[in-house]
Amino acid sequence: MLVLNAIRKSYQDANETRLILNDLSLTVAQGTSIAIQGESGSGKSTLLHLLATLDKADSGSIHLSTGQQVLDLLSLSEAQADEFRQCQLGIIFQKFNLIDCITVYENLLLPAQLSQKLDHDYLQLLLRDLGISAHQNKLPNQLSGGEQQRVAIARALAHKPQLVLADEPTGNLDSKNSALVSRLLVDTCKQLNTTLILVTHSQKVADLTEHQYLLLDGKLQCQTQGL
Ligand SMILES: Nc1ncnc2c1ncn2[C@@H]1O[C@H](COP(=O)(O)OP(=O)(O)OP(=O)(O)O)[C@@H](O)[C@H]1O
Ligand SMILES: [Mg+2]
């Protein structure tokens, strides 16, 4: 279970404080997928950065319950945050952030090895399902933007994390591949009982998730009921 309570986050501009997230609250059951939509600049990436422990909120709390453990994500020490990101979190950024000097397969091996969840058969299945098996021994910069994006998705799932944060994960794909890859992301998370928070501008992609939210005026409005 992921529980965000009364999150506030502001940025300091030259001469004013801009409140981006304003008492935002959200509860997501473990293994559930949700989509977040909202205008450019509404704070979607800001929210994902807080969930990824890459930034701090001004106030509020984020708790992630994982089996026996409850993590207070806004109060982790640096070492605890490193461990959380390494073992429990998969992130797909708006930019891919692949490591360019190692092969595609090594990009997947790295998170799996760091979190001691290496499963070669599973990694090969991921590569096959995402249609990038033939590229696994190439360097990321030898791939097209869409292929790199699919590698970034495979990497985020390589260590079977508890939580996946995806920021426009199919922004670089054509509509056919966007639908295929988004469905694979949603389905794989479901199989792994991984919670998926998916930021997207595409209604078609949002429709694949179980609950949809709109980020407006610093708060999340639920767009779906009764699922
Ligand atoms: N580090 C920062 N310092 C100051 N302002 C920031 C910072 N990061 C983001 N902002 C501002 O906060 C607002 C929200 O940014 P954010 O990147 O979260 O938007 P977004 O909803 O992800 O937009 P998009 O759909 O374009 O990706 C924007 O107005 C942005 O300029
Ligand atoms: Mg963004």
Short mmCIF file of C-alpha atoms and ligand atoms in Angstrom, two decimals:
data_model
loop_
_atom_site.label_atom_id
_atom_site.label_comp_id
_atom_site.label_asym_id
_atom_site.label_seq_id
_atom_site.Cartn_x
_atom_site.Cartn_y
_atom_site.Cartn_z
CA MET A 1 0.00 0.00 0.00
CA LEU A 2 1.26 3.45 -0.93
CA VAL A 3 -0.19 6.34 1.10
CA LEU A 4 0.54 10.00 0.43
CA ASN A 5 -0.87 12.41 2.97
CA ALA A 6 -1.15 16.20 2.62
CA ILE A 7 1.95 16.63 0.47
CA ARG A 8 3.05 20.22 -0.10
CA LYS A 9 5.88 21.13 -2.42
CA SER A 10 6.91 24.57 -3.55
CA TYR A 11 9.77 25.96 -5.61
CA GLN A 12 11.47 29.26 -4.96
CA ASP A 13 11.66 31.43 -8.07
CA ALA A 14 13.58 34.71 -8.21
CA ASN A 15 11.13 36.67 -6.08
CA GLU A 16 8.21 34.37 -5.33
CA THR A 17 7.42 30.97 -3.90
CA ARG A 18 5.37 28.81 -6.26
CA LEU A 19 3.27 26.12 -4.62
CA ILE A 20 3.21 23.15 -7.01
CA LEU A 21 1.63 20.41 -4.85
CA ASN A 22 -0.97 21.65 -2.40
CA ASP A 23 -2.03 19.17 0.33
CA LEU A 24 -2.03 16.33 -2.17
CA SER A 25 -3.24 12.97 -0.85
CA LEU A 26 -3.45 9.57 -2.54
CA THR A 27 -3.80 5.91 -1.55
CA VAL A 28 -2.83 3.11 -3.94
CA ALA A 29 -3.24 -0.57 -3.04
CA GLN A 30 -0.19 -2.79 -3.66
CA GLY A 31 -0.15 -4.18 -7.20
CA THR A 32 -2.55 -1.54 -8.55
CA SER A 33 -1.82 0.59 -11.61
CA ILE A 34 -2.82 4.24 -11.76
CA ALA A 35 -2.41 6.92 -14.42
CA ILE A 36 -1.79 10.58 -13.70
CA GLN A 37 -2.59 13.16 -16.33
CA GLY A 38 -2.42 16.93 -16.16
CA GLU A 39 -1.24 19.99 -18.02
CA SER A 40 2.42 20.58 -18.69
CA GLY A 41 3.86 22.22 -15.57
CA SER A 42 1.11 20.93 -13.26
CA GLY A 43 3.64 19.02 -11.13
CA LYS A 44 3.51 15.41 -12.36
CA SER A 45 7.28 14.91 -12.57
CA THR A 46 7.69 16.79 -9.28
CA LEU A 47 5.38 14.26 -7.63
CA LEU A 48 7.29 11.31 -9.10
CA HIS A 49 10.59 12.79 -7.87
CA LEU A 50 9.20 12.89 -4.32
CA LEU A 51 8.02 9.27 -4.60
CA ALA A 52 11.46 8.30 -5.91
CA THR A 53 13.11 9.97 -2.86
CA LEU A 54 15.03 12.19 -5.28
CA ASP A 55 13.56 15.35 -3.75
CA LYS A 56 12.00 16.39 -0.42
CA ALA A 57 8.49 17.70 0.21
CA ASP A 58 7.91 20.84 2.32
CA SER A 59 5.47 18.87 4.48
CA GLY A 60 3.26 15.80 4.45
CA SER A 61 4.12 12.11 4.43
CA ILE A 62 4.57 9.18 2.05
CA HIS A 63 4.41 5.64 3.42
CA LEU A 64 5.03 2.46 1.43
CA SER A 65 4.06 -0.81 3.10
CA THR A 66 5.91 -3.79 1.67
CA GLY A 67 4.97 -7.03 3.38
CA GLN A 68 6.22 -6.76 6.95
CA GLN A 69 7.92 -3.39 6.47
CA VAL A 70 6.53 0.17 6.38
CA LEU A 71 8.87 2.71 4.81
CA ASP A 72 8.46 6.41 5.60
CA LEU A 73 9.82 7.65 2.26
CA LEU A 74 10.29 11.29 3.25
CA SER A 75 12.33 10.46 6.36
CA LEU A 76 14.81 7.90 5.02
CA SER A 77 18.51 8.39 5.64
CA GLU A 78 20.69 8.64 2.52
CA ALA A 79 21.73 4.99 2.93
CA GLN A 80 18.12 3.83 3.39
CA ALA A 81 17.02 5.87 0.35
CA ASP A 82 19.81 4.29 -1.74
CA GLU A 83 18.68 0.82 -0.68
CA PHE A 84 15.02 1.65 -1.37
CA ARG A 85 15.85 2.89 -4.88
CA GLN A 86 18.10 -0.08 -5.58
CA CYS A 87 15.82 -2.86 -4.35
CA GLN A 88 12.20 -1.69 -4.36
CA LEU A 89 11.93 0.97 -7.05
CA GLY A 90 11.90 0.99 -10.85
CA ILE A 91 11.95 4.36 -12.59
CA ILE A 92 11.33 5.22 -16.22
CA PHE A 93 12.24 8.88 -16.72
CA GLN A 94 11.05 11.27 -19.40
CA LYS A 95 14.65 10.97 -20.63
CA PHE A 96 15.86 7.38 -20.64
CA ASN A 97 19.03 7.71 -18.48
CA LEU A 98 20.56 4.50 -19.86
CA ILE A 99 24.25 3.90 -19.30
CA ASP A 100 25.78 4.42 -22.73
CA CYS A 101 29.14 2.68 -22.25
CA ILE A 102 27.67 -0.76 -21.43
CA THR A 103 25.40 -2.99 -23.54
CA VAL A 104 21.63 -3.14 -23.41
CA TYR A 105 21.76 -6.47 -21.53
CA GLU A 106 24.29 -5.11 -19.04
CA ASN A 107 21.93 -2.17 -18.41
CA LEU A 108 19.36 -4.76 -17.30
CA LEU A 109 21.86 -6.88 -15.37
CA LEU A 110 22.95 -3.97 -13.22
CA PRO A 111 19.73 -3.39 -11.21
CA ALA A 112 19.06 -7.13 -11.02
CA GLN A 113 22.53 -7.80 -9.60
CA LEU A 114 22.52 -4.82 -7.23
CA SER A 115 19.26 -5.97 -5.67
CA GLN A 116 20.33 -9.65 -5.75
CA LYS A 117 17.30 -10.65 -7.82
CA LEU A 118 19.11 -11.81 -10.94
CA ASP A 119 16.91 -14.05 -13.10
CA HIS A 120 18.36 -14.49 -16.60
CA ASP A 121 15.28 -16.31 -17.95
CA TYR A 122 12.98 -13.50 -16.79
CA LEU A 123 15.29 -10.87 -18.33
CA GLN A 124 15.28 -12.72 -21.65
CA LEU A 125 11.46 -12.88 -21.55
CA LEU A 126 11.28 -9.13 -20.89
CA LEU A 127 13.61 -8.41 -23.82
CA ARG A 128 11.61 -10.72 -26.08
CA ASP A 129 8.23 -9.29 -25.08
CA LEU A 130 9.50 -5.74 -25.60
CA GLY A 131 10.89 -6.70 -29.03
CA ILE A 132 14.49 -5.77 -28.26
CA SER A 133 16.19 -9.20 -27.93
CA ALA A 134 18.14 -8.61 -31.14
CA HIS A 135 19.65 -5.44 -29.66
CA GLN A 136 20.79 -6.83 -26.32
CA ASN A 137 24.50 -6.80 -27.14
CA LYS A 138 24.49 -3.30 -28.64
CA LEU A 139 25.24 -0.04 -26.85
CA PRO A 140 22.17 2.11 -26.11
CA ASN A 141 23.28 4.90 -28.46
CA GLN A 142 23.21 2.41 -31.36
CA LEU A 143 19.43 2.12 -30.87
CA SER A 144 16.58 4.37 -31.98
CA GLY A 145 14.79 6.55 -29.42
CA GLY A 146 11.84 4.16 -29.28
CA GLU A 147 14.12 1.14 -28.82
CA GLN A 148 16.01 2.91 -26.03
CA GLN A 149 12.71 3.68 -24.34
CA ARG A 150 11.81 -0.02 -24.40
CA VAL A 151 15.21 -0.83 -22.86
CA ALA A 152 14.48 1.74 -20.11
CA ILE A 153 11.17 -0.04 -19.42
CA ALA A 154 12.89 -3.45 -19.26
CA ARG A 155 15.52 -2.01 -16.92
CA ALA A 156 12.86 -0.60 -14.58
CA LEU A 157 11.32 -4.07 -14.28
CA ALA A 158 14.60 -6.07 -14.22
CA HIS A 159 14.75 -6.41 -10.41
CA LYS A 160 11.01 -7.04 -9.89
CA PRO A 161 10.50 -3.88 -7.80
CA GLN A 162 7.61 -3.10 -5.41
CA LEU A 163 6.93 0.26 -7.06
CA VAL A 164 7.40 1.47 -10.64
CA LEU A 165 7.28 5.17 -11.49
CA ALA A 166 6.91 5.90 -15.19
CA ASP A 167 7.11 9.44 -16.58
CA GLU A 168 5.69 9.46 -20.14
CA PRO A 169 7.18 6.00 -20.76
CA THR A 170 5.89 5.78 -24.31
CA GLY A 171 6.39 9.39 -25.34
CA ASN A 172 8.94 8.32 -27.97
CA LEU A 173 6.91 5.51 -29.52
CA ASP A 174 4.44 5.56 -32.39
CA SER A 175 0.82 4.91 -31.41
CA LYS A 176 0.90 1.17 -32.24
CA ASN A 177 4.06 0.52 -30.21
CA SER A 178 2.87 2.88 -27.49
CA ALA A 179 -0.23 0.73 -26.96
CA LEU A 180 1.77 -2.54 -27.05
CA VAL A 181 4.50 -1.40 -24.71
CA SER A 182 2.11 0.30 -22.27
CA ARG A 183 0.03 -2.85 -22.06
CA LEU A 184 3.13 -4.91 -21.42
CA LEU A 185 4.20 -2.51 -18.67
CA VAL A 186 0.77 -2.64 -16.99
CA ASP A 187 0.50 -6.45 -17.36
CA THR A 188 4.04 -7.16 -16.13
CA CYS A 189 3.49 -4.98 -13.06
CA LYS A 190 0.25 -6.87 -12.38
CA GLN A 191 2.02 -10.24 -12.62
CA LEU A 192 4.75 -9.06 -10.25
CA ASN A 193 2.22 -7.46 -7.84
CA THR A 194 4.10 -4.22 -8.44
CA THR A 195 2.37 -0.86 -7.93
CA LEU A 196 2.57 1.28 -11.09
CA ILE A 197 2.29 5.07 -11.15
CA LEU A 198 2.14 6.09 -14.78
CA VAL A 199 2.29 9.72 -15.91
CA THR A 200 0.99 10.14 -19.42
CA HIS A 201 -0.52 12.67 -21.80
CA SER A 202 -2.25 9.87 -23.71
CA GLN A 203 -5.83 8.97 -22.79
CA LYS A 204 -5.38 5.60 -24.55
CA VAL A 205 -2.45 4.75 -22.30
CA ALA A 206 -4.28 6.01 -19.20
CA ASP A 207 -7.23 3.77 -20.09
CA LEU A 208 -5.02 0.68 -19.62
CA THR A 209 -4.59 1.39 -15.89
CA GLU A 210 -7.04 0.60 -13.10
CA HIS A 211 -7.54 4.16 -11.77
CA GLN A 212 -7.06 7.51 -13.44
CA TYR A 213 -6.27 10.83 -11.80
CA LEU A 214 -5.95 14.41 -12.98
CA LEU A 215 -3.36 16.65 -11.32
CA LEU A 216 -5.03 20.06 -11.08
CA ASP A 217 -4.27 22.99 -8.79
CA GLY A 218 -1.79 20.90 -6.83
CA LYS A 219 -4.21 18.10 -6.02
CA LEU A 220 -5.18 14.76 -7.56
CA GLN A 221 -8.77 14.33 -8.74
CA CYS A 222 -9.93 10.76 -9.29
CA GLN A 223 -11.43 10.35 -12.76
CA THR A 224 -12.58 6.74 -12.37
CA GLN A 225 -14.99 5.28 -9.86
CA GLY A 226 -15.83 1.89 -8.53
CA LEU A 227 -13.01 -0.17 -10.06
N1 LIG B 1 13.96 22.37 -9.67
C1 LIG B 1 13.00 23.27 -9.92
N2 LIG B 1 13.14 24.55 -9.53
C2 LIG B 1 12.15 25.46 -9.77
N3 LIG B 1 10.99 25.17 -10.39
C3 LIG B 1 10.81 23.90 -10.80
C4 LIG B 1 11.79 22.89 -10.60
N4 LIG B 1 11.32 21.71 -11.11
C5 LIG B 1 10.10 22.00 -11.61
N5 LIG B 1 9.80 23.31 -11.43
C6 LIG B 1 8.54 23.95 -11.82
O1 LIG B 1 7.47 23.26 -11.23
C7 LIG B 1 6.38 23.15 -12.13
C8 LIG B 1 6.01 21.69 -12.28
O2 LIG B 1 7.04 21.02 -13.01
P1 LIG B 1 6.93 19.50 -13.42
O3 LIG B 1 8.19 19.15 -14.12
O4 LIG B 1 6.58 18.70 -12.22
O5 LIG B 1 5.69 19.53 -14.43
P2 LIG B 1 5.01 18.34 -15.27
O6 LIG B 1 3.60 18.25 -14.85
O7 LIG B 1 5.85 17.12 -15.15
O8 LIG B 1 5.09 18.92 -16.76
P3 LIG B 1 5.34 18.15 -18.18
O9 LIG B 1 4.03 17.54 -18.57
O10 LIG B 1 5.74 19.28 -19.10
O11 LIG B 1 6.45 17.16 -18.01
C9 LIG B 1 6.82 23.81 -13.42
O12 LIG B 1 6.26 25.09 -13.48
C10 LIG B 1 8.32 23.89 -13.31
O13 LIG B 1 8.82 25.02 -13.96
MG MG B 2 7.07 16.07 -16.48
#
